[in-house]
Amino acid sequence: MTAADTASAAGGLKAGTVFLADCPARLAIEIIANKWSVLVLFALTDGPKRHGELVALSGGISRKVLTQTLRRLQGNGLIDRRAYAEAPPRVEYSLTELGETLQEPIVMLTEWARTNGEAVVDFRESAAAGSTG
């Protein structure tokens, strides 16, 4: 896909106009661009999860950072927190209707990462080797 194809697919959007400081699109990108946000949203694509499940699925996130990420996503309407009146207490997180609209883009981004991740690692390694030589 060429740059022109990409611009056409994006409806002619231009970075200088869409991502101004006070633009809602910029806020949305800042919320979901965080690596932990994307991982949490992806982990929730197949249904509600508890805090501990999200820690395990997110590979390396601390409980504190996960809690901050969940609060940020919830505060922006992308996930829902449901507390059950049980002993011991049980809390589950799930995607909201708005959060579900991110499933397709996140799956596409994940597929891109799976397909091209090795190329990125190879480039970084060759660039590092070139800078030390």
PDB file of C-alpha atoms in Angstrom:
ATOM      1  CA  MET A   1       0.000   0.000   0.000  1.00  0.00           C
ATOM      2  CA  THR A   2       1.438   3.383  -1.011  1.00  0.00           C
ATOM      3  CA  ALA A   3       1.274   6.561   1.045  1.00  0.00           C
ATOM      4  CA  ALA A   4      -1.431   7.830  -1.316  1.00  0.00           C
ATOM      5  CA  ASP A   5      -3.431   4.623  -0.802  1.00  0.00           C
ATOM      6  CA  THR A   6      -3.095   4.996   2.958  1.00  0.00           C
ATOM      7  CA  ALA A   7      -4.236   8.642   2.853  1.00  0.00           C
ATOM      8  CA  SER A   8      -7.153   7.669   0.637  1.00  0.00           C
ATOM      9  CA  ALA A   9      -8.139   4.826   2.969  1.00  0.00           C
ATOM     10  CA  ALA A  10      -7.985   7.259   5.880  1.00  0.00           C
ATOM     11  CA  GLY A  11     -10.458   9.519   4.137  1.00  0.00           C
ATOM     12  CA  GLY A  12      -7.818  12.102   3.249  1.00  0.00           C
ATOM     13  CA  LEU A  13      -6.893  12.742   6.880  1.00  0.00           C
ATOM     14  CA  LYS A  14      -3.680  14.660   7.425  1.00  0.00           C
ATOM     15  CA  ALA A  15      -1.513  14.454  10.527  1.00  0.00           C
ATOM     16  CA  GLY A  16      -1.267  18.235  10.870  1.00  0.00           C
ATOM     17  CA  THR A  17      -5.036  18.644  11.088  1.00  0.00           C
ATOM     18  CA  VAL A  18      -6.169  15.548  12.939  1.00  0.00           C
ATOM     19  CA  PHE A  19      -3.679  15.553  15.798  1.00  0.00           C
ATOM     20  CA  LEU A  20      -3.734  19.162  16.982  1.00  0.00           C
ATOM     21  CA  ALA A  21      -3.270  19.551  20.743  1.00  0.00           C
ATOM     22  CA  ASP A  22      -6.965  20.127  21.445  1.00  0.00           C
ATOM     23  CA  CYS A  23      -8.268  17.539  18.980  1.00  0.00           C
ATOM     24  CA  PRO A  24     -10.325  14.579  20.322  1.00  0.00           C
ATOM     25  CA  ALA A  25      -8.496  12.273  17.881  1.00  0.00           C
ATOM     26  CA  ARG A  26      -5.181  13.149  19.527  1.00  0.00           C
ATOM     27  CA  LEU A  27      -6.582  12.349  22.969  1.00  0.00           C
ATOM     28  CA  ALA A  28      -7.874   9.011  21.693  1.00  0.00           C
ATOM     29  CA  ILE A  29      -4.488   8.121  20.174  1.00  0.00           C
ATOM     30  CA  GLU A  30      -2.679   9.084  23.397  1.00  0.00           C
ATOM     31  CA  ILE A  31      -4.984   6.791  25.392  1.00  0.00           C
ATOM     32  CA  ILE A  32      -4.586   3.710  23.214  1.00  0.00           C
ATOM     33  CA  ALA A  33      -0.977   4.256  22.087  1.00  0.00           C
ATOM     34  CA  ASN A  34       0.361   3.174  25.462  1.00  0.00           C
ATOM     35  CA  LYS A  35       1.807  -0.346  25.137  1.00  0.00           C
ATOM     36  CA  TRP A  36      -0.027  -1.577  28.221  1.00  0.00           C
ATOM     37  CA  SER A  37      -3.348  -0.171  27.006  1.00  0.00           C
ATOM     38  CA  VAL A  38      -3.102  -2.097  23.752  1.00  0.00           C
ATOM     39  CA  LEU A  39      -2.130  -5.311  25.557  1.00  0.00           C
ATOM     40  CA  VAL A  40      -4.988  -5.000  28.045  1.00  0.00           C
ATOM     41  CA  LEU A  41      -7.519  -4.193  25.325  1.00  0.00           C
ATOM     42  CA  PHE A  42      -6.280  -7.157  23.294  1.00  0.00           C
ATOM     43  CA  ALA A  43      -6.473  -9.449  26.334  1.00  0.00           C
ATOM     44  CA  LEU A  44     -10.112  -8.441  26.830  1.00  0.00           C
ATOM     45  CA  THR A  45     -11.145  -9.173  23.229  1.00  0.00           C
ATOM     46  CA  ASP A  46     -12.192 -12.709  24.117  1.00  0.00           C
ATOM     47  CA  GLY A  47     -14.225 -11.820  27.187  1.00  0.00           C
ATOM     48  CA  PRO A  48     -14.091 -10.523  30.762  1.00  0.00           C
ATOM     49  CA  LYS A  49     -10.935 -11.082  32.807  1.00  0.00           C
ATOM     50  CA  ARG A  50      -9.940 -10.690  36.418  1.00  0.00           C
ATOM     51  CA  HIS A  51      -6.960  -8.590  37.515  1.00  0.00           C
ATOM     52  CA  GLY A  52      -4.692 -11.617  38.030  1.00  0.00           C
ATOM     53  CA  GLU A  53      -5.573 -13.034  34.607  1.00  0.00           C
ATOM     54  CA  LEU A  54      -4.654  -9.724  32.991  1.00  0.00           C
ATOM     55  CA  VAL A  55      -1.303  -9.683  34.813  1.00  0.00           C
ATOM     56  CA  ALA A  56      -0.538 -13.171  33.472  1.00  0.00           C
ATOM     57  CA  LEU A  57      -1.716 -12.396  29.925  1.00  0.00           C
ATOM     58  CA  SER A  58       0.123  -9.075  29.702  1.00  0.00           C
ATOM     59  CA  GLY A  59       3.585 -10.556  30.292  1.00  0.00           C
ATOM     60  CA  GLY A  60       5.597  -8.249  32.482  1.00  0.00           C
ATOM     61  CA  ILE A  61       3.148  -5.621  33.675  1.00  0.00           C
ATOM     62  CA  SER A  62       3.250  -4.874  37.382  1.00  0.00           C
ATOM     63  CA  ARG A  63       0.020  -4.972  39.359  1.00  0.00           C
ATOM     64  CA  LYS A  64       0.351  -1.237  40.063  1.00  0.00           C
ATOM     65  CA  VAL A  65       0.792  -0.298  36.391  1.00  0.00           C
ATOM     66  CA  LEU A  66      -2.069  -2.624  35.410  1.00  0.00           C
ATOM     67  CA  THR A  67      -4.335  -0.924  37.942  1.00  0.00           C
ATOM     68  CA  GLN A  68      -3.359   2.512  36.569  1.00  0.00           C
ATOM     69  CA  THR A  69      -3.952   1.307  33.000  1.00  0.00           C
ATOM     70  CA  LEU A  70      -7.341  -0.185  33.881  1.00  0.00           C
ATOM     71  CA  ARG A  71      -8.419   3.029  35.614  1.00  0.00           C
ATOM     72  CA  ARG A  72      -7.337   5.130  32.612  1.00  0.00           C
ATOM     73  CA  LEU A  73      -9.177   2.861  30.153  1.00  0.00           C
ATOM     74  CA  GLN A  74     -12.257   2.797  32.371  1.00  0.00           C
ATOM     75  CA  GLY A  75     -12.142   6.579  32.810  1.00  0.00           C
ATOM     76  CA  ASN A  76     -12.181   6.963  29.044  1.00  0.00           C
ATOM     77  CA  GLY A  77     -15.089   4.596  28.491  1.00  0.00           C
ATOM     78  CA  LEU A  78     -13.162   1.736  26.883  1.00  0.00           C
ATOM     79  CA  ILE A  79     -13.530  -0.887  29.606  1.00  0.00           C
ATOM     80  CA  ASP A  80     -16.044  -1.683  32.295  1.00  0.00           C
ATOM     81  CA  ARG A  81     -15.269  -2.789  35.854  1.00  0.00           C
ATOM     82  CA  ARG A  82     -17.789  -5.095  37.479  1.00  0.00           C
ATOM     83  CA  ALA A  83     -17.511  -5.908  41.172  1.00  0.00           C
ATOM     84  CA  TYR A  84     -19.439  -8.897  42.477  1.00  0.00           C
ATOM     85  CA  ALA A  85     -20.824  -8.957  46.019  1.00  0.00           C
ATOM     86  CA  GLU A  86     -19.077 -12.168  47.027  1.00  0.00           C
ATOM     87  CA  ALA A  87     -16.639 -13.262  49.677  1.00  0.00           C
ATOM     88  CA  PRO A  88     -13.861 -12.978  48.717  1.00  0.00           C
ATOM     89  CA  PRO A  89     -14.691 -10.045  46.434  1.00  0.00           C
ATOM     90  CA  ARG A  90     -14.454 -10.681  42.701  1.00  0.00           C
ATOM     91  CA  VAL A  91     -13.855  -7.987  40.093  1.00  0.00           C
ATOM     92  CA  GLU A  92     -13.908  -8.484  36.330  1.00  0.00           C
ATOM     93  CA  TYR A  93     -12.980  -6.154  33.512  1.00  0.00           C
ATOM     94  CA  SER A  94     -14.550  -6.220  30.067  1.00  0.00           C
ATOM     95  CA  LEU A  95     -14.682  -4.096  26.954  1.00  0.00           C
ATOM     96  CA  THR A  96     -17.464  -1.545  26.661  1.00  0.00           C
ATOM     97  CA  GLU A  97     -19.287  -1.029  23.386  1.00  0.00           C
ATOM     98  CA  LEU A  98     -16.794   1.730  22.596  1.00  0.00           C
ATOM     99  CA  GLY A  99     -13.879  -0.522  23.566  1.00  0.00           C
ATOM    100  CA  GLU A 100     -15.183  -3.241  21.260  1.00  0.00           C
ATOM    101  CA  THR A 101     -14.780  -0.847  18.314  1.00  0.00           C
ATOM    102  CA  LEU A 102     -11.023  -1.166  18.858  1.00  0.00           C
ATOM    103  CA  GLN A 103     -10.972  -4.956  18.413  1.00  0.00           C
ATOM    104  CA  GLU A 104     -10.393  -4.919  14.653  1.00  0.00           C
ATOM    105  CA  PRO A 105      -7.646  -2.246  14.666  1.00  0.00           C
ATOM    106  CA  ILE A 106      -5.851  -3.948  17.564  1.00  0.00           C
ATOM    107  CA  VAL A 107      -6.045  -7.362  15.878  1.00  0.00           C
ATOM    108  CA  MET A 108      -4.635  -5.777  12.700  1.00  0.00           C
ATOM    109  CA  LEU A 109      -1.815  -4.143  14.682  1.00  0.00           C
ATOM    110  CA  THR A 110      -1.114  -7.448  16.440  1.00  0.00           C
ATOM    111  CA  GLU A 111      -0.952  -9.265  13.097  1.00  0.00           C
ATOM    112  CA  TRP A 112       1.428  -6.618  11.763  1.00  0.00           C
ATOM    113  CA  ALA A 113       3.623  -7.062  14.840  1.00  0.00           C
ATOM    114  CA  ARG A 114       3.582 -10.847  14.476  1.00  0.00           C
ATOM    115  CA  THR A 115       4.482 -10.614  10.778  1.00  0.00           C
ATOM    116  CA  ASN A 116       7.104  -7.867  11.070  1.00  0.00           C
ATOM    117  CA  GLY A 117       8.436  -8.175  14.608  1.00  0.00           C
ATOM    118  CA  GLU A 118      11.426 -10.272  13.560  1.00  0.00           C
ATOM    119  CA  ALA A 119      12.351  -7.715  10.880  1.00  0.00           C
ATOM    120  CA  VAL A 120      12.291  -4.941  13.489  1.00  0.00           C
ATOM    121  CA  VAL A 121      14.521  -6.969  15.827  1.00  0.00           C
ATOM    122  CA  ASP A 122      16.908  -7.791  12.965  1.00  0.00           C
ATOM    123  CA  PHE A 123      17.126  -4.123  11.991  1.00  0.00           C
ATOM    124  CA  ARG A 124      17.800  -3.025  15.568  1.00  0.00           C
ATOM    125  CA  GLU A 125      20.513  -5.656  15.979  1.00  0.00           C
ATOM    126  CA  SER A 126      22.204  -4.729  12.694  1.00  0.00           C
ATOM    127  CA  ALA A 127      21.991  -1.015  13.541  1.00  0.00           C
ATOM    128  CA  ALA A 128      23.509  -1.672  16.981  1.00  0.00           C
ATOM    129  CA  ALA A 129      26.282  -3.767  15.431  1.00  0.00           C
ATOM    130  CA  GLY A 130      26.968  -1.032  12.879  1.00  0.00           C
ATOM    131  CA  SER A 131      27.272   1.658  15.566  1.00  0.00           C
ATOM    132  CA  THR A 132      29.817  -0.365  17.565  1.00  0.00           C
ATOM    133  CA  GLY A 133      31.992  -1.267  14.627  1.00  0.00           C
TER     134      GLY A 133
END
